[in-house]
Short mmCIF file of C-alpha atoms and ligand atoms in Angstrom, two decimals:
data_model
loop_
_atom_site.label_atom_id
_atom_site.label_comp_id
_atom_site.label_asym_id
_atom_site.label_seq_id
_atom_site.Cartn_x
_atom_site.Cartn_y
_atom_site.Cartn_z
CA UNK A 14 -1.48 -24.86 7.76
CA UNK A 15 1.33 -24.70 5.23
CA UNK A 16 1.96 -25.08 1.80
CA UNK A 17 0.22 -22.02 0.92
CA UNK A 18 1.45 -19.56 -1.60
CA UNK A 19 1.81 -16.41 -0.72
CA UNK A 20 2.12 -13.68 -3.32
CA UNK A 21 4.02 -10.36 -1.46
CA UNK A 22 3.65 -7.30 -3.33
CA UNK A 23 6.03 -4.56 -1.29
CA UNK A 24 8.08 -1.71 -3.00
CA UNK A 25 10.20 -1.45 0.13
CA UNK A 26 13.31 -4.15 0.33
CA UNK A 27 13.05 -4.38 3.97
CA UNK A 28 9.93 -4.90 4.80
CA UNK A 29 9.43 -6.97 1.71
CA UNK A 30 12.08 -8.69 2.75
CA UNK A 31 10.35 -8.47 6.79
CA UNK A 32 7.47 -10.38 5.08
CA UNK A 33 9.12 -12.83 3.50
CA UNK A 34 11.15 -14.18 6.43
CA UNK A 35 7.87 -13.85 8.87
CA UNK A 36 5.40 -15.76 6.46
CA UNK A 37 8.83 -18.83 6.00
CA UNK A 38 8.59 -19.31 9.69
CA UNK A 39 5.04 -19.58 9.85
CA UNK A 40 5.45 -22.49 6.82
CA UNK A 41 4.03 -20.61 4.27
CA UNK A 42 5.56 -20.34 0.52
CA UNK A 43 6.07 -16.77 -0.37
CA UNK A 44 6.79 -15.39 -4.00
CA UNK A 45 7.89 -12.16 -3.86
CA UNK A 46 6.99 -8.80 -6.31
CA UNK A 47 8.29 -5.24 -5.93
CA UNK A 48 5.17 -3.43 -7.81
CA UNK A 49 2.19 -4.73 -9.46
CA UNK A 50 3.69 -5.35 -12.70
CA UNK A 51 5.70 -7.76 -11.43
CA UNK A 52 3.13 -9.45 -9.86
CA UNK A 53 1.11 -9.47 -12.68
CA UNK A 54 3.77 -11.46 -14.33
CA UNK A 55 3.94 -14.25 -11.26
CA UNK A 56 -0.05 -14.53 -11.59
CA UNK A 57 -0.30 -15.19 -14.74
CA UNK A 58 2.02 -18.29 -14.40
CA UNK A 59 0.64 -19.45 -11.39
CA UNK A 60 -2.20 -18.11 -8.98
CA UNK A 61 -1.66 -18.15 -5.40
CA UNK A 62 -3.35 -19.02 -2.32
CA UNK A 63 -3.44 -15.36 -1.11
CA UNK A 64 -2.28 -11.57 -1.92
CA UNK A 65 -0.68 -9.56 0.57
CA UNK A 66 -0.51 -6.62 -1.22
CA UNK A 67 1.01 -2.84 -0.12
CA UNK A 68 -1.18 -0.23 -0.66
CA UNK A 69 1.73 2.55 -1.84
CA UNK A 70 3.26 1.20 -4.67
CA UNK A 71 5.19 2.93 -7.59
CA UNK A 72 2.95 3.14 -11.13
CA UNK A 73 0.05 0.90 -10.48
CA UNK A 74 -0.63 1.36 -6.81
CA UNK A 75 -1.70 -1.51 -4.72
CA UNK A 76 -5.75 -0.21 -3.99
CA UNK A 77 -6.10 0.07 -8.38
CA UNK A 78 -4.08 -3.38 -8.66
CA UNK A 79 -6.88 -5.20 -6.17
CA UNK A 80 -9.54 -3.12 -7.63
CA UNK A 81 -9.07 -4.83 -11.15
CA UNK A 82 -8.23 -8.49 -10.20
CA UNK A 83 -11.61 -7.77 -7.86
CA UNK A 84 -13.17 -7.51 -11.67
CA UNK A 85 -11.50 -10.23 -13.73
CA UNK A 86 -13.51 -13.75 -13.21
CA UNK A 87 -9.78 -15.63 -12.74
CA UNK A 88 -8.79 -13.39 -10.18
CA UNK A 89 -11.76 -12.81 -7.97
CA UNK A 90 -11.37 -15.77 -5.68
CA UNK A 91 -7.74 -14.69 -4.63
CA UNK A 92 -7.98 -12.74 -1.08
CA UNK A 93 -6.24 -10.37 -0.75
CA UNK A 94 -4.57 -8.61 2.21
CA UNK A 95 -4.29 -4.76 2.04
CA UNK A 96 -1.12 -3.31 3.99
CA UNK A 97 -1.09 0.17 4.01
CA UNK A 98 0.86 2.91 6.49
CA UNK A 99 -2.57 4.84 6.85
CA UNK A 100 -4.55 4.30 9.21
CA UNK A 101 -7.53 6.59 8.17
CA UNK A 102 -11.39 5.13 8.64
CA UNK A 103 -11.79 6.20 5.18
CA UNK A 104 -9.15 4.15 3.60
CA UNK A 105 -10.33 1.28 5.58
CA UNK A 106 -13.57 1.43 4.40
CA UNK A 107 -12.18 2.11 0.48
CA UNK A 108 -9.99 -1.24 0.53
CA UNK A 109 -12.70 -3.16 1.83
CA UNK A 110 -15.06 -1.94 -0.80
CA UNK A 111 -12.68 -2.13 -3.43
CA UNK A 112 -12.85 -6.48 -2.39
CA UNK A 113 -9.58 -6.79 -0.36
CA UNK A 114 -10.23 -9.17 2.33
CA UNK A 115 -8.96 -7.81 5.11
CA UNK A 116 -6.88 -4.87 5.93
CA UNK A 117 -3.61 -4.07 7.91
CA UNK A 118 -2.08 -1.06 9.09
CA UNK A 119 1.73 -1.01 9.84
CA UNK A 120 3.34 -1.34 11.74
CA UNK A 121 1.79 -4.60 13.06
CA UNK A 122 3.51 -7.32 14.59
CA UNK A 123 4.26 -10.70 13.16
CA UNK A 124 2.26 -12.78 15.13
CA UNK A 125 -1.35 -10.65 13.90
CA UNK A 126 -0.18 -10.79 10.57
CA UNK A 127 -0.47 -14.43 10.60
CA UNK A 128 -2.96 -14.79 12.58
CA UNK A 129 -5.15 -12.58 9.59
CA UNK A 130 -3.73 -14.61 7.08
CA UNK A 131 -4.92 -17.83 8.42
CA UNK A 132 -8.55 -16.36 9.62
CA UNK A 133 -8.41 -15.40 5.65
CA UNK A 134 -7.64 -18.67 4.02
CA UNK A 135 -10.08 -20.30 6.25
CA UNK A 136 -12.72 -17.57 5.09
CA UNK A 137 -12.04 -18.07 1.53
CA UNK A 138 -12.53 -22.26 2.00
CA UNK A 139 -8.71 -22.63 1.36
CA UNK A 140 -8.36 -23.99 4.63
CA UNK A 141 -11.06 -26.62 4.96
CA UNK A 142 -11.16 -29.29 7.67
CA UNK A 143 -11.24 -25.99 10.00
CA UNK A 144 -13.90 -26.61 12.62
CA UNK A 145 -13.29 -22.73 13.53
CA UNK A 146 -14.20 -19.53 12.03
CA UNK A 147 -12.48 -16.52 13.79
CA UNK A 148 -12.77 -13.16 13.18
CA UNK A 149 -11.68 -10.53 15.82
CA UNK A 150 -13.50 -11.94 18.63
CA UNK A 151 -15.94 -13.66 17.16
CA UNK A 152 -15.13 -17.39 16.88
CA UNK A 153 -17.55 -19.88 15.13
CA UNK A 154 -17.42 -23.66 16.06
CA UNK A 155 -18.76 -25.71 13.55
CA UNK A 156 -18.08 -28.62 14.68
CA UNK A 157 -20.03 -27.71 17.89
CA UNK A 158 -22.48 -25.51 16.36
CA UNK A 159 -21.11 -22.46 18.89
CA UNK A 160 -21.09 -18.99 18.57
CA UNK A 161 -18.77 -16.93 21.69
CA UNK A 162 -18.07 -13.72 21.61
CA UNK A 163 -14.50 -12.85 23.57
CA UNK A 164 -14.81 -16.59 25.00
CA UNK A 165 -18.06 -15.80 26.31
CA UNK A 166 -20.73 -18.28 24.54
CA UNK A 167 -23.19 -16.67 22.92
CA UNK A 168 -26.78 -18.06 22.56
CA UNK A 169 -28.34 -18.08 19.25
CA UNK A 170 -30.95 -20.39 17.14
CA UNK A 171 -30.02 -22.27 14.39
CA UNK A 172 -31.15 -20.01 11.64
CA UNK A 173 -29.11 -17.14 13.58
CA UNK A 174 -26.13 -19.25 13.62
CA UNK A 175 -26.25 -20.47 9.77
CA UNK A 176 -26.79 -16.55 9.17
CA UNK A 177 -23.77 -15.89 11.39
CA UNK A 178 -21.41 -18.33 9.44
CA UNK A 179 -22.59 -17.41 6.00
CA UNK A 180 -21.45 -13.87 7.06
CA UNK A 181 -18.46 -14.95 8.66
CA UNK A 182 -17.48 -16.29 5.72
CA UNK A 183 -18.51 -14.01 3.59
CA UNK A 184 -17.57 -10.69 5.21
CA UNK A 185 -17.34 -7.13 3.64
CA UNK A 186 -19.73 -7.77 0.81
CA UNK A 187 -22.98 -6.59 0.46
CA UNK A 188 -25.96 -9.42 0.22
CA UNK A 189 -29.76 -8.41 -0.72
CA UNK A 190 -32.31 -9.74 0.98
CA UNK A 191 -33.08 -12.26 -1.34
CA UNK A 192 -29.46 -13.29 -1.83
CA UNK A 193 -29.84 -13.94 2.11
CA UNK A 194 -32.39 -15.88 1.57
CA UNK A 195 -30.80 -18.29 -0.97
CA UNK A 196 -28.01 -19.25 0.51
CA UNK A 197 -28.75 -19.38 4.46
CA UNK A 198 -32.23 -20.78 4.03
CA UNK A 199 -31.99 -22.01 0.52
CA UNK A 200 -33.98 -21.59 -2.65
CA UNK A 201 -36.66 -24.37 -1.61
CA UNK A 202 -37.96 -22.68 1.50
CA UNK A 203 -40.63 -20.30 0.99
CA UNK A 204 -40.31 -17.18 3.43
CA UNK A 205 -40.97 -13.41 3.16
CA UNK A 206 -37.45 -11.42 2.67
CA UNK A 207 -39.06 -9.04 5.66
CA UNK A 208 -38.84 -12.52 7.86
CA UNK A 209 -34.84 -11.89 6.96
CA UNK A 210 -35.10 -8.36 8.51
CA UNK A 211 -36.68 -10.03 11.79
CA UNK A 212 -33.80 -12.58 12.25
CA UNK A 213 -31.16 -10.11 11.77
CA UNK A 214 -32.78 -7.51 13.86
CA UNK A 215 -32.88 -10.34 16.96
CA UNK A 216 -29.16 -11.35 15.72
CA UNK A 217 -28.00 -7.28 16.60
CA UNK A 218 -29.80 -8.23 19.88
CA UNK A 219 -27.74 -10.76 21.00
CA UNK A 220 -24.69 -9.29 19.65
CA UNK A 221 -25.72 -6.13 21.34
CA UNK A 222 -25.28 -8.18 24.51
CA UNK A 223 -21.52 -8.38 24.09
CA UNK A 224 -21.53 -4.77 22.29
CA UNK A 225 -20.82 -6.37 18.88
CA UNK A 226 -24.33 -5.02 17.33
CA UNK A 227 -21.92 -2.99 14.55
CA UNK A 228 -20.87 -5.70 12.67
CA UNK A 229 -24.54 -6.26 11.13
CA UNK A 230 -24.70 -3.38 9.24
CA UNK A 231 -27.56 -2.23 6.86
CA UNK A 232 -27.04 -0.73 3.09
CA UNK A 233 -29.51 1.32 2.28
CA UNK A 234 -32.12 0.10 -0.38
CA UNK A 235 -29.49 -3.16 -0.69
CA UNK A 236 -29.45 -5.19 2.31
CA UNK A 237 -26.91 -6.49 4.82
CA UNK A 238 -23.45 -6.49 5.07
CA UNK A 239 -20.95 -8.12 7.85
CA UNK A 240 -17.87 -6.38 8.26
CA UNK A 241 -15.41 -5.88 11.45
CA UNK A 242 -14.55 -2.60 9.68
CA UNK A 243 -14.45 -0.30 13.29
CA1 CA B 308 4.97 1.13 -0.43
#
């Protein structure tokens, strides 16, 4: 997986400059901004394949920056990466709801760092050809139509497991029940949006199994979303 750019938004020179030299030797093609005005400036010449964005920045902070581009049509499909030195629940939960795609707290080594980075280009589609979903320890084989759980194969039908890979590739965002419906049984089947609430209430079953139940979680009066948030 190379050839990806990577757009680094980091006040701080050294681990700015950290970044830089971790996501080269992993192949990747980093661009470089010390605040969100500056990367501003590199996105509107050229959009890249992914944001790893700090959190603490000077004027604009990083959560606000990701928070707009979440907004603007153009920007939308660019994940984005939130690095942040808290490591409170509640920011976790903000950055996620804000539309960052994943979330890191440093320090964190490396070798995570791009192992998130590739689990979120594959996510987003930017990666296709990838027979493998992975998120945490859930890994999704679509090639083999496989579900495990922490290696352990996990046993599901095949409307739970086209449920489970819409939401592993759409994670942290909300999806009604008839949203659900849509786009993992598709517009031309005619079922009642409670039928939804039966397969993901036997889905948390199975999960339960390998104590994974929490990543199902229900919105009030919305519907479903799939999140590793824990
Ligand atoms: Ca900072």
């Amino acid at each position: 997986m190379s050839n990806f750019n990577i757009l680094v938004v980091e006040d701080e020179d050294a681990i700015r400059g950290m970044l830089m030299m971790v996501l080269e030797q992993a192949g990747f093609m980093p661009i470089a901004a010390a605040d969100a005005e500056d990367a501003q400036k590199i996105l509107d010449d050229k959009l890249p394949d992914l944001i790893l964005l700090d959190w603490m920045l000077p004027g604009i902070s990083g959560a606000e920056w990701a928070r707009r581009l979440k907004k603007e049509a153009q920007y939308q499909e660019v994940p984005i990466i939130l690095l942040t030195a808290r490591g409170e629940e509640e920011d976790k939960v903000r950055g996620l709801e804000i539309g960052a795609d994943d979330y890191m707290t440093k320090p964190f080594s490396p070798k995570e760092l791009i192992a998130r980075i590739r689990a979120v280009l594959r996510r987003s589609g930017k990666a296709q050809g990838q027979p493998q979903i992975v998120m945490g320890d859930l890994l999704l084989d679509t090639e083999q139509h496989r579900l495990s759980i922490n290696d352990r194969p996990v046993e599901v039908s095949p409307t739970e497991f086209r449920l489970m890979h819409f939401f592993m590739t759409h994670p942290n965002k909300v999806y009604s029940r008839s949203q659900l419906l849509d786009q993992v049984w598709g517009r031309s089947v005619y079922i009642e949006e409670r039928t939804i609430d039966v397969h993901i209430r036997r889905l948390r079953k199975i999960l339960e199994e390998y104590g994974r139940e929490d990543v199902v979680q229900t919105v009030r009066g919305f519907g479903y979303r799939f999140s590793l948030v824990d």
